Structures are given as structure tokens and as C-alpha cells.
């Protein structure tokens, strides 16, 4: 199974705008969530074992924080022509099956993933009220086969800090997952086929 670490992104980086569809035919943009004091943009997949491991916990996490001021937005940027299970209709099925109470959007052009510097699934970008990057790390220490419980502890701690108006620690453990499945010829400069 391929293992790719999230790219180093400078904390304080401004959230990139996006305009993406969900499976219900609704367009979503960054500004739609301006009222929320914290925003989590999560690049995920329907098939990656690293996401499959945490998807129920991610749904529960988002539900836990929905009333506390966190908006979660999930984005699937994988090439759906080479991987039909990542197509928009399948995204809708995934959201329904696992109780995603947040928008799950399709980045068919992969331009949003490039704008964020997303490298893997899952890849988490937590922004404060100013929409500057406060946390870009792991959900927790659980990985397929390592036997550690899925708790979301790292991300929960970061969100708690941001919701208090404080800054998470600068030392953040990168997320690890499957590489984003880039369309042929559309690979970003940081992507290596050896990954």
C-alpha cells in the first residue's frame, strides 16, 4: 500500500478559494462558511485504506464539533476516470453510508488540491476565523495494521485550541496516507511516481 506524507505547508497560509459540486448538485465555495470560527478542509478518498480506517470516526468528530463552531468540508480530488469508485455519484453514496454531515465535494480538475498543496488522503487543513492555516497534521496515530485506536486525538486537540482563539503547537505530526491519484499529465511538481 502506498504511503505518502502530507506536504510541509507554512502555518499562516491563507485558505484557497474553491467552487466545487457535491453529489446533490449544489455548488460550494469557501465564502459559504465565513460565519464559522474554524474550518477544516479534509482531502479524503472512498478507497484509501488510511481513510477507510478513520471514516466513521471522522463523521463522529465532525458531528461532535458541528455545534461548537467547526465547519468540516471534505474534498475528493482523485482521478475518477482511472478510479470510478471516486466519481461524484460514489461520493454521494459514501457520504450517505457513513453519515457525513458535512459537504463532500468533487475536485474533478484537481485544481483545488493543487491550490492547497494536498498530497495524500487523508490530508487535513485546519483554519482559524481569519482563514489562515493553524494545523496541518494527522488525525491521530492510528494507521492500517498498527493496532492503535482511532480517536482523532491530534485533530481534536488542534480544533479545541483554535476554537479558544489560540494557536496550536507549531510541532505537528504530518498526516500519512495514499497519494492523491492525479490524472495523467496533471501531476503537481511535488508529486513523484515513486511515492
mmCIF file with all atom_site columns, C-alpha atoms in Angstrom:
data_model
loop_
_atom_site.group_PDB
_atom_site.id
_atom_site.type_symbol
_atom_site.label_atom_id
_atom_site.label_alt_id
_atom_site.label_comp_id
_atom_site.label_asym_id
_atom_site.label_entity_id
_atom_site.label_seq_id
_atom_site.pdbx_PDB_ins_code
_atom_site.Cartn_x
_atom_site.Cartn_y
_atom_site.Cartn_z
_atom_site.occupancy
_atom_site.B_iso_or_equiv
_atom_site.pdbx_formal_charge
_atom_site.auth_seq_id
_atom_site.auth_comp_id
_atom_site.auth_asym_id
_atom_site.auth_atom_id
_atom_site.pdbx_PDB_model_num
ATOM 1   C CA . UNK A 1 1   ? 0.000   0.000  0.000   1.00 0.00 ? 1   UNK A CA 1
ATOM 2   C CA . UNK A 1 2   ? 1.498   3.384  -0.974  1.00 0.00 ? 2   UNK A CA 1
ATOM 3   C CA . UNK A 1 3   ? 2.397   5.701  1.874   1.00 0.00 ? 3   UNK A CA 1
ATOM 4   C CA . UNK A 1 4   ? 2.627   9.419  1.226   1.00 0.00 ? 4   UNK A CA 1
ATOM 5   C CA . UNK A 1 5   ? 3.225   12.092 3.844   1.00 0.00 ? 5   UNK A CA 1
ATOM 6   C CA . UNK A 1 6   ? 1.441   15.428 3.739   1.00 0.00 ? 6   UNK A CA 1
ATOM 7   C CA . UNK A 1 7   ? 3.458   18.275 2.233   1.00 0.00 ? 7   UNK A CA 1
ATOM 8   C CA . UNK A 1 8   ? 5.059   20.818 4.551   1.00 0.00 ? 8   UNK A CA 1
ATOM 9   C CA . UNK A 1 9   ? 2.817   23.889 4.292   1.00 0.00 ? 9   UNK A CA 1
ATOM 10  C CA . UNK A 1 10  ? 3.618   27.102 6.159   1.00 0.00 ? 10  UNK A CA 1
ATOM 11  C CA . UNK A 1 11  ? 1.307   27.757 9.076   1.00 0.00 ? 11  UNK A CA 1
ATOM 12  C CA . UNK A 1 12  ? -0.456  31.062 8.490   1.00 0.00 ? 12  UNK A CA 1
ATOM 13  C CA . UNK A 1 13  ? -1.062  30.270 4.800   1.00 0.00 ? 13  UNK A CA 1
ATOM 14  C CA . UNK A 1 14  ? -4.420  31.671 3.654   1.00 0.00 ? 14  UNK A CA 1
ATOM 15  C CA . UNK A 1 15  ? -7.164  29.197 2.681   1.00 0.00 ? 15  UNK A CA 1
ATOM 16  C CA . UNK A 1 16  ? -7.509  28.912 -1.087  1.00 0.00 ? 16  UNK A CA 1
ATOM 17  C CA . UNK A 1 17  ? -10.908 29.624 -2.592  1.00 0.00 ? 17  UNK A CA 1
ATOM 18  C CA . UNK A 1 18  ? -12.816 26.803 -4.255  1.00 0.00 ? 18  UNK A CA 1
ATOM 19  C CA . UNK A 1 19  ? -16.009 26.276 -6.224  1.00 0.00 ? 19  UNK A CA 1
ATOM 20  C CA . UNK A 1 20  ? -16.945 22.595 -6.166  1.00 0.00 ? 20  UNK A CA 1
ATOM 21  C CA . UNK A 1 21  ? -20.033 20.404 -6.578  1.00 0.00 ? 21  UNK A CA 1
ATOM 22  C CA . UNK A 1 22  ? -21.482 17.917 -4.154  1.00 0.00 ? 22  UNK A CA 1
ATOM 23  C CA . UNK A 1 23  ? -23.431 14.850 -5.302  1.00 0.00 ? 23  UNK A CA 1
ATOM 24  C CA . UNK A 1 24  ? -26.755 16.680 -4.838  1.00 0.00 ? 24  UNK A CA 1
ATOM 25  C CA . UNK A 1 25  ? -25.780 19.237 -7.486  1.00 0.00 ? 25  UNK A CA 1
ATOM 26  C CA . UNK A 1 26  ? -25.029 22.054 -5.032  1.00 0.00 ? 26  UNK A CA 1
ATOM 27  C CA . UNK A 1 27  ? -22.019 24.293 -5.621  1.00 0.00 ? 27  UNK A CA 1
ATOM 28  C CA . UNK A 1 28  ? -19.960 25.175 -2.554  1.00 0.00 ? 28  UNK A CA 1
ATOM 29  C CA . UNK A 1 29  ? -17.360 27.917 -2.156  1.00 0.00 ? 29  UNK A CA 1
ATOM 30  C CA . UNK A 1 30  ? -15.045 28.980 0.639   1.00 0.00 ? 30  UNK A CA 1
ATOM 31  C CA . UNK A 1 31  ? -17.101 32.081 1.448   1.00 0.00 ? 31  UNK A CA 1
ATOM 32  C CA . UNK A 1 32  ? -20.165 29.934 2.227   1.00 0.00 ? 32  UNK A CA 1
ATOM 33  C CA . UNK A 1 33  ? -18.555 29.117 5.577   1.00 0.00 ? 33  UNK A CA 1
ATOM 34  C CA . UNK A 1 34  ? -17.409 32.607 6.594   1.00 0.00 ? 34  UNK A CA 1
ATOM 35  C CA . UNK A 1 35  ? -19.647 32.624 9.674   1.00 0.00 ? 35  UNK A CA 1
ATOM 36  C CA . UNK A 1 36  ? -17.847 29.673 11.258  1.00 0.00 ? 36  UNK A CA 1
ATOM 37  C CA . UNK A 1 37  ? -14.901 30.434 13.562  1.00 0.00 ? 37  UNK A CA 1
ATOM 38  C CA . UNK A 1 38  ? -12.995 27.367 12.364  1.00 0.00 ? 38  UNK A CA 1
ATOM 39  C CA . UNK A 1 39  ? -12.848 25.479 9.073   1.00 0.00 ? 39  UNK A CA 1
ATOM 40  C CA . UNK A 1 40  ? -11.409 22.044 8.391   1.00 0.00 ? 40  UNK A CA 1
ATOM 41  C CA . UNK A 1 41  ? -10.720 21.187 4.758   1.00 0.00 ? 41  UNK A CA 1
ATOM 42  C CA . UNK A 1 42  ? -10.065 17.442 4.527   1.00 0.00 ? 42  UNK A CA 1
ATOM 43  C CA . UNK A 1 43  ? -8.875  15.744 1.350   1.00 0.00 ? 43  UNK A CA 1
ATOM 44  C CA . UNK A 1 44  ? -10.203 12.195 1.526   1.00 0.00 ? 44  UNK A CA 1
ATOM 45  C CA . UNK A 1 45  ? -10.943 9.179  -0.646  1.00 0.00 ? 45  UNK A CA 1
ATOM 46  C CA . UNK A 1 46  ? -13.543 6.431  -0.905  1.00 0.00 ? 46  UNK A CA 1
ATOM 47  C CA . UNK A 1 47  ? -10.944 3.692  -1.310  1.00 0.00 ? 47  UNK A CA 1
ATOM 48  C CA . UNK A 1 48  ? -7.709  4.542  0.507   1.00 0.00 ? 48  UNK A CA 1
ATOM 49  C CA . UNK A 1 49  ? -7.169  2.190  3.494   1.00 0.00 ? 49  UNK A CA 1
ATOM 50  C CA . UNK A 1 50  ? -5.950  5.115  5.609   1.00 0.00 ? 50  UNK A CA 1
ATOM 51  C CA . UNK A 1 51  ? -9.288  6.901  5.098   1.00 0.00 ? 51  UNK A CA 1
ATOM 52  C CA . UNK A 1 52  ? -11.346 3.706  5.364   1.00 0.00 ? 52  UNK A CA 1
ATOM 53  C CA . UNK A 1 53  ? -9.776  3.213  8.814   1.00 0.00 ? 53  UNK A CA 1
ATOM 54  C CA . UNK A 1 54  ? -10.941 6.599  10.140  1.00 0.00 ? 54  UNK A CA 1
ATOM 55  C CA . UNK A 1 55  ? -14.078 7.477  8.150   1.00 0.00 ? 55  UNK A CA 1
ATOM 56  C CA . UNK A 1 56  ? -16.600 6.582  10.870  1.00 0.00 ? 56  UNK A CA 1
ATOM 57  C CA . UNK A 1 57  ? -14.526 8.414  13.464  1.00 0.00 ? 57  UNK A CA 1
ATOM 58  C CA . UNK A 1 58  ? -14.246 11.400 11.112  1.00 0.00 ? 58  UNK A CA 1
ATOM 59  C CA . UNK A 1 59  ? -18.034 11.507 10.775  1.00 0.00 ? 59  UNK A CA 1
ATOM 60  C CA . UNK A 1 60  ? -18.385 11.355 14.580  1.00 0.00 ? 60  UNK A CA 1
ATOM 61  C CA . UNK A 1 61  ? -15.702 14.027 15.033  1.00 0.00 ? 61  UNK A CA 1
ATOM 62  C CA . UNK A 1 62  ? -17.468 16.394 12.631  1.00 0.00 ? 62  UNK A CA 1
ATOM 63  C CA . UNK A 1 63  ? -20.778 15.770 14.386  1.00 0.00 ? 63  UNK A CA 1
ATOM 64  C CA . UNK A 1 64  ? -19.201 16.426 17.804  1.00 0.00 ? 64  UNK A CA 1
ATOM 65  C CA . UNK A 1 65  ? -17.822 19.792 16.704  1.00 0.00 ? 65  UNK A CA 1
ATOM 66  C CA . UNK A 1 66  ? -20.658 20.984 14.456  1.00 0.00 ? 66  UNK A CA 1
ATOM 67  C CA . UNK A 1 67  ? -22.336 22.834 17.314  1.00 0.00 ? 67  UNK A CA 1
ATOM 68  C CA . UNK A 1 68  ? -19.067 24.249 18.631  1.00 0.00 ? 68  UNK A CA 1
ATOM 69  C CA . UNK A 1 69  ? -18.200 26.346 15.583  1.00 0.00 ? 69  UNK A CA 1
ATOM 70  C CA . UNK A 1 70  ? -16.214 23.996 13.340  1.00 0.00 ? 70  UNK A CA 1
ATOM 71  C CA . UNK A 1 71  ? -17.212 23.608 9.698   1.00 0.00 ? 71  UNK A CA 1
ATOM 72  C CA . UNK A 1 72  ? -15.853 20.481 8.015   1.00 0.00 ? 72  UNK A CA 1
ATOM 73  C CA . UNK A 1 73  ? -15.590 20.286 4.232   1.00 0.00 ? 73  UNK A CA 1
ATOM 74  C CA . UNK A 1 74  ? -14.282 17.097 2.608   1.00 0.00 ? 74  UNK A CA 1
ATOM 75  C CA . UNK A 1 75  ? -12.863 17.082 -0.905  1.00 0.00 ? 75  UNK A CA 1
ATOM 76  C CA . UNK A 1 76  ? -12.155 14.138 -3.200  1.00 0.00 ? 76  UNK A CA 1
ATOM 77  C CA . UNK A 1 77  ? -9.564  15.014 -5.840  1.00 0.00 ? 77  UNK A CA 1
ATOM 78  C CA . UNK A 1 78  ? -8.716  11.517 -7.082  1.00 0.00 ? 78  UNK A CA 1
ATOM 79  C CA . UNK A 1 79  ? -8.822  10.807 -10.819 1.00 0.00 ? 79  UNK A CA 1
ATOM 80  C CA . UNK A 1 80  ? -12.316 9.346  -11.266 1.00 0.00 ? 80  UNK A CA 1
ATOM 81  C CA . UNK A 1 81  ? -11.685 8.187  -14.817 1.00 0.00 ? 81  UNK A CA 1
ATOM 82  C CA . UNK A 1 82  ? -8.917  5.824  -13.730 1.00 0.00 ? 82  UNK A CA 1
ATOM 83  C CA . UNK A 1 83  ? -10.703 5.120  -10.413 1.00 0.00 ? 83  UNK A CA 1
ATOM 84  C CA . UNK A 1 84  ? -14.509 5.080  -10.993 1.00 0.00 ? 84  UNK A CA 1
ATOM 85  C CA . UNK A 1 85  ? -15.146 4.475  -7.276  1.00 0.00 ? 85  UNK A CA 1
ATOM 86  C CA . UNK A 1 86  ? -14.049 8.107  -6.751  1.00 0.00 ? 86  UNK A CA 1
ATOM 87  C CA . UNK A 1 87  ? -16.717 9.569  -9.089  1.00 0.00 ? 87  UNK A CA 1
ATOM 88  C CA . UNK A 1 88  ? -19.214 12.179 -7.890  1.00 0.00 ? 88  UNK A CA 1
ATOM 89  C CA . UNK A 1 89  ? -22.136 9.741  -7.576  1.00 0.00 ? 89  UNK A CA 1
ATOM 90  C CA . UNK A 1 90  ? -19.995 7.401  -5.471  1.00 0.00 ? 90  UNK A CA 1
ATOM 91  C CA . UNK A 1 91  ? -19.020 10.321 -3.253  1.00 0.00 ? 91  UNK A CA 1
ATOM 92  C CA . UNK A 1 92  ? -22.714 10.866 -2.528  1.00 0.00 ? 92  UNK A CA 1
ATOM 93  C CA . UNK A 1 93  ? -23.152 7.182  -1.686  1.00 0.00 ? 93  UNK A CA 1
ATOM 94  C CA . UNK A 1 94  ? -20.131 7.290  0.629   1.00 0.00 ? 94  UNK A CA 1
ATOM 95  C CA . UNK A 1 95  ? -21.443 10.361 2.440   1.00 0.00 ? 95  UNK A CA 1
ATOM 96  C CA . UNK A 1 96  ? -24.834 8.721  2.981   1.00 0.00 ? 96  UNK A CA 1
ATOM 97  C CA . UNK A 1 97  ? -23.407 5.366  4.050   1.00 0.00 ? 97  UNK A CA 1
ATOM 98  C CA . UNK A 1 98  ? -21.012 6.746  6.647   1.00 0.00 ? 98  UNK A CA 1
ATOM 99  C CA . UNK A 1 99  ? -23.111 9.640  7.902   1.00 0.00 ? 99  UNK A CA 1
ATOM 100 C CA . UNK A 1 100 ? -21.008 12.515 6.677   1.00 0.00 ? 100 UNK A CA 1
ATOM 101 C CA . UNK A 1 101 ? -22.972 15.504 7.950   1.00 0.00 ? 101 UNK A CA 1
ATOM 102 C CA . UNK A 1 102 ? -20.693 17.883 6.062   1.00 0.00 ? 102 UNK A CA 1
ATOM 103 C CA . UNK A 1 103 ? -20.243 18.746 2.386   1.00 0.00 ? 103 UNK A CA 1
ATOM 104 C CA . UNK A 1 104 ? -18.265 16.105 0.470   1.00 0.00 ? 104 UNK A CA 1
ATOM 105 C CA . UNK A 1 105 ? -17.153 17.716 -2.777  1.00 0.00 ? 105 UNK A CA 1
ATOM 106 C CA . UNK A 1 106 ? -15.552 16.576 -6.029  1.00 0.00 ? 106 UNK A CA 1
ATOM 107 C CA . UNK A 1 107 ? -12.439 18.349 -7.290  1.00 0.00 ? 107 UNK A CA 1
ATOM 108 C CA . UNK A 1 108 ? -12.595 16.898 -10.805 1.00 0.00 ? 108 UNK A CA 1
ATOM 109 C CA . UNK A 1 109 ? -9.992  19.317 -12.203 1.00 0.00 ? 109 UNK A CA 1
ATOM 110 C CA . UNK A 1 110 ? -7.695  18.707 -9.206  1.00 0.00 ? 110 UNK A CA 1
ATOM 111 C CA . UNK A 1 111 ? -7.006  22.448 -9.121  1.00 0.00 ? 111 UNK A CA 1
ATOM 112 C CA . UNK A 1 112 ? -8.239  22.831 -5.540  1.00 0.00 ? 112 UNK A CA 1
ATOM 113 C CA . UNK A 1 113 ? -5.956  20.039 -4.332  1.00 0.00 ? 113 UNK A CA 1
ATOM 114 C CA . UNK A 1 114 ? -3.051  21.776 -6.055  1.00 0.00 ? 114 UNK A CA 1
ATOM 115 C CA . UNK A 1 115 ? -4.003  25.158 -4.553  1.00 0.00 ? 115 UNK A CA 1
ATOM 116 C CA . UNK A 1 116 ? -3.938  23.657 -1.052  1.00 0.00 ? 116 UNK A CA 1
ATOM 117 C CA . UNK A 1 117 ? -0.804  21.607 -1.666  1.00 0.00 ? 117 UNK A CA 1
ATOM 118 C CA . UNK A 1 118 ? -2.663  18.407 -0.806  1.00 0.00 ? 118 UNK A CA 1
ATOM 119 C CA . UNK A 1 119 ? -0.555  15.274 -1.257  1.00 0.00 ? 119 UNK A CA 1
ATOM 120 C CA . UNK A 1 120 ? -2.346  12.388 0.412   1.00 0.00 ? 120 UNK A CA 1
ATOM 121 C CA . UNK A 1 121 ? -5.636  11.039 1.704   1.00 0.00 ? 121 UNK A CA 1
ATOM 122 C CA . UNK A 1 122 ? -6.391  11.929 4.398   1.00 0.00 ? 122 UNK A CA 1
ATOM 123 C CA . UNK A 1 123 ? -4.806  15.396 4.365   1.00 0.00 ? 123 UNK A CA 1
ATOM 124 C CA . UNK A 1 124 ? -6.177  17.860 6.947   1.00 0.00 ? 124 UNK A CA 1
ATOM 125 C CA . UNK A 1 125 ? -6.033  21.662 6.747   1.00 0.00 ? 125 UNK A CA 1
ATOM 126 C CA . UNK A 1 126 ? -7.466  23.469 9.798   1.00 0.00 ? 126 UNK A CA 1
ATOM 127 C CA . UNK A 1 127 ? -8.044  27.204 9.521   1.00 0.00 ? 127 UNK A CA 1
ATOM 128 C CA . UNK A 1 128 ? -8.990  29.714 12.199  1.00 0.00 ? 128 UNK A CA 1
ATOM 129 C CA . UNK A 1 129 ? -11.509 32.546 11.899  1.00 0.00 ? 129 UNK A CA 1
ATOM 130 C CA . UNK A 1 130 ? -9.026  34.523 9.782   1.00 0.00 ? 130 UNK A CA 1
ATOM 131 C CA . UNK A 1 131 ? -8.844  31.507 7.430   1.00 0.00 ? 131 UNK A CA 1
ATOM 132 C CA . UNK A 1 132 ? -5.133  31.160 7.973   1.00 0.00 ? 132 UNK A CA 1
ATOM 133 C CA . UNK A 1 133 ? -3.687  27.684 8.399   1.00 0.00 ? 133 UNK A CA 1
ATOM 134 C CA . UNK A 1 134 ? -3.401  26.748 12.079  1.00 0.00 ? 134 UNK A CA 1
ATOM 135 C CA . UNK A 1 135 ? -2.927  22.970 11.831  1.00 0.00 ? 135 UNK A CA 1
ATOM 136 C CA . UNK A 1 136 ? -1.795  20.640 9.067   1.00 0.00 ? 136 UNK A CA 1
ATOM 137 C CA . UNK A 1 137 ? -1.200  17.304 10.732  1.00 0.00 ? 137 UNK A CA 1
ATOM 138 C CA . UNK A 1 138 ? -2.531  13.850 11.458  1.00 0.00 ? 138 UNK A CA 1
ATOM 139 C CA . UNK A 1 139 ? -5.967  12.807 12.697  1.00 0.00 ? 139 UNK A CA 1
ATOM 140 C CA . UNK A 1 140 ? -4.248  10.615 15.283  1.00 0.00 ? 140 UNK A CA 1
ATOM 141 C CA . UNK A 1 141 ? -1.602  7.876  15.461  1.00 0.00 ? 141 UNK A CA 1
ATOM 142 C CA . UNK A 1 142 ? -3.805  5.095  14.041  1.00 0.00 ? 142 UNK A CA 1
ATOM 143 C CA . UNK A 1 143 ? -2.634  3.545  10.770  1.00 0.00 ? 143 UNK A CA 1
ATOM 144 C CA . UNK A 1 144 ? -3.844  0.417  8.988   1.00 0.00 ? 144 UNK A CA 1
ATOM 145 C CA . UNK A 1 145 ? -2.374  -2.554 10.817  1.00 0.00 ? 145 UNK A CA 1
ATOM 146 C CA . UNK A 1 146 ? -0.638  -0.694 13.671  1.00 0.00 ? 146 UNK A CA 1
ATOM 147 C CA . UNK A 1 147 ? -3.319  -1.608 16.252  1.00 0.00 ? 147 UNK A CA 1
ATOM 148 C CA . UNK A 1 148 ? -3.598  1.912  17.660  1.00 0.00 ? 148 UNK A CA 1
ATOM 149 C CA . UNK A 1 149 ? -7.141  3.128  18.414  1.00 0.00 ? 149 UNK A CA 1
ATOM 150 C CA . UNK A 1 150 ? -8.794  5.667  16.142  1.00 0.00 ? 150 UNK A CA 1
ATOM 151 C CA . UNK A 1 151 ? -9.503  8.636  18.415  1.00 0.00 ? 151 UNK A CA 1
ATOM 152 C CA . UNK A 1 152 ? -8.879  11.776 16.366  1.00 0.00 ? 152 UNK A CA 1
ATOM 153 C CA . UNK A 1 153 ? -6.870  12.995 19.366  1.00 0.00 ? 153 UNK A CA 1
ATOM 154 C CA . UNK A 1 154 ? -4.399  15.183 17.466  1.00 0.00 ? 154 UNK A CA 1
ATOM 155 C CA . UNK A 1 155 ? -7.021  16.912 15.354  1.00 0.00 ? 155 UNK A CA 1
ATOM 156 C CA . UNK A 1 156 ? -9.406  17.303 18.310  1.00 0.00 ? 156 UNK A CA 1
ATOM 157 C CA . UNK A 1 157 ? -6.679  18.998 20.353  1.00 0.00 ? 157 UNK A CA 1
ATOM 158 C CA . UNK A 1 158 ? -5.917  21.379 17.480  1.00 0.00 ? 158 UNK A CA 1
ATOM 159 C CA . UNK A 1 159 ? -9.589  22.251 16.951  1.00 0.00 ? 159 UNK A CA 1
ATOM 160 C CA . UNK A 1 160 ? -10.115 22.840 20.677  1.00 0.00 ? 160 UNK A CA 1
ATOM 161 C CA . UNK A 1 161 ? -7.176  25.246 20.662  1.00 0.00 ? 161 UNK A CA 1
ATOM 162 C CA . UNK A 1 162 ? -8.371  27.131 17.566  1.00 0.00 ? 162 UNK A CA 1
ATOM 163 C CA . UNK A 1 163 ? -11.911 27.442 18.918  1.00 0.00 ? 163 UNK A CA 1
ATOM 164 C CA . UNK A 1 164 ? -10.442 29.102 22.041  1.00 0.00 ? 164 UNK A CA 1
ATOM 165 C CA . UNK A 1 165 ? -8.794  31.663 19.772  1.00 0.00 ? 165 UNK A CA 1
ATOM 166 C CA . UNK A 1 166 ? -5.353  30.238 20.474  1.00 0.00 ? 166 UNK A CA 1
ATOM 167 C CA . UNK A 1 167 ? -2.652  28.819 18.209  1.00 0.00 ? 167 UNK A CA 1
ATOM 168 C CA . UNK A 1 168 ? -1.876  25.079 18.116  1.00 0.00 ? 168 UNK A CA 1
ATOM 169 C CA . UNK A 1 169 ? 1.715   23.996 18.724  1.00 0.00 ? 169 UNK A CA 1
ATOM 170 C CA . UNK A 1 170 ? 3.995   24.531 15.746  1.00 0.00 ? 170 UNK A CA 1
ATOM 171 C CA . UNK A 1 171 ? 5.279   20.947 16.045  1.00 0.00 ? 171 UNK A CA 1
ATOM 172 C CA . UNK A 1 172 ? 2.694   18.913 14.142  1.00 0.00 ? 172 UNK A CA 1
ATOM 173 C CA . UNK A 1 173 ? 2.968   15.282 13.040  1.00 0.00 ? 173 UNK A CA 1
ATOM 174 C CA . UNK A 1 174 ? 2.263   15.063 9.291   1.00 0.00 ? 174 UNK A CA 1
ATOM 175 C CA . UNK A 1 175 ? -0.657  13.042 8.046   1.00 0.00 ? 175 UNK A CA 1
ATOM 176 C CA . UNK A 1 176 ? 0.206   9.862  6.159   1.00 0.00 ? 176 UNK A CA 1
ATOM 177 C CA . UNK A 1 177 ? -1.990  8.175  3.590   1.00 0.00 ? 177 UNK A CA 1
ATOM 178 C CA . UNK A 1 178 ? -2.350  7.132  -0.019  1.00 0.00 ? 178 UNK A CA 1
ATOM 179 C CA . UNK A 1 179 ? -1.072  9.601  -2.582  1.00 0.00 ? 179 UNK A CA 1
ATOM 180 C CA . UNK A 1 180 ? -3.732  11.594 -4.392  1.00 0.00 ? 180 UNK A CA 1
ATOM 181 C CA . UNK A 1 181 ? -4.423  9.841  -7.692  1.00 0.00 ? 181 UNK A CA 1
ATOM 182 C CA . UNK A 1 182 ? -3.506  12.587 -10.151 1.00 0.00 ? 182 UNK A CA 1
ATOM 183 C CA . UNK A 1 183 ? -4.806  12.477 -13.710 1.00 0.00 ? 183 UNK A CA 1
ATOM 184 C CA . UNK A 1 184 ? -2.103  11.614 -16.238 1.00 0.00 ? 184 UNK A CA 1
ATOM 185 C CA . UNK A 1 185 ? -0.240  14.773 -17.167 1.00 0.00 ? 185 UNK A CA 1
ATOM 186 C CA . UNK A 1 186 ? -1.825  16.750 -14.319 1.00 0.00 ? 186 UNK A CA 1
ATOM 187 C CA . UNK A 1 187 ? 0.651   15.802 -11.587 1.00 0.00 ? 187 UNK A CA 1
ATOM 188 C CA . UNK A 1 188 ? 1.884   18.717 -9.451  1.00 0.00 ? 188 UNK A CA 1
ATOM 189 C CA . UNK A 1 189 ? 5.589   19.481 -9.115  1.00 0.00 ? 189 UNK A CA 1
ATOM 190 C CA . UNK A 1 190 ? 5.780   17.846 -5.672  1.00 0.00 ? 190 UNK A CA 1
ATOM 191 C CA . UNK A 1 191 ? 4.399   14.513 -6.889  1.00 0.00 ? 191 UNK A CA 1
ATOM 192 C CA . UNK A 1 192 ? 6.753   11.630 -7.540  1.00 0.00 ? 192 UNK A CA 1
ATOM 193 C CA . UNK A 1 193 ? 5.533   8.476  -9.234  1.00 0.00 ? 193 UNK A CA 1
ATOM 194 C CA . UNK A 1 194 ? 7.774   6.559  -6.859  1.00 0.00 ? 194 UNK A CA 1
ATOM 195 C CA . UNK A 1 195 ? 5.529   7.629  -3.966  1.00 0.00 ? 195 UNK A CA 1
#
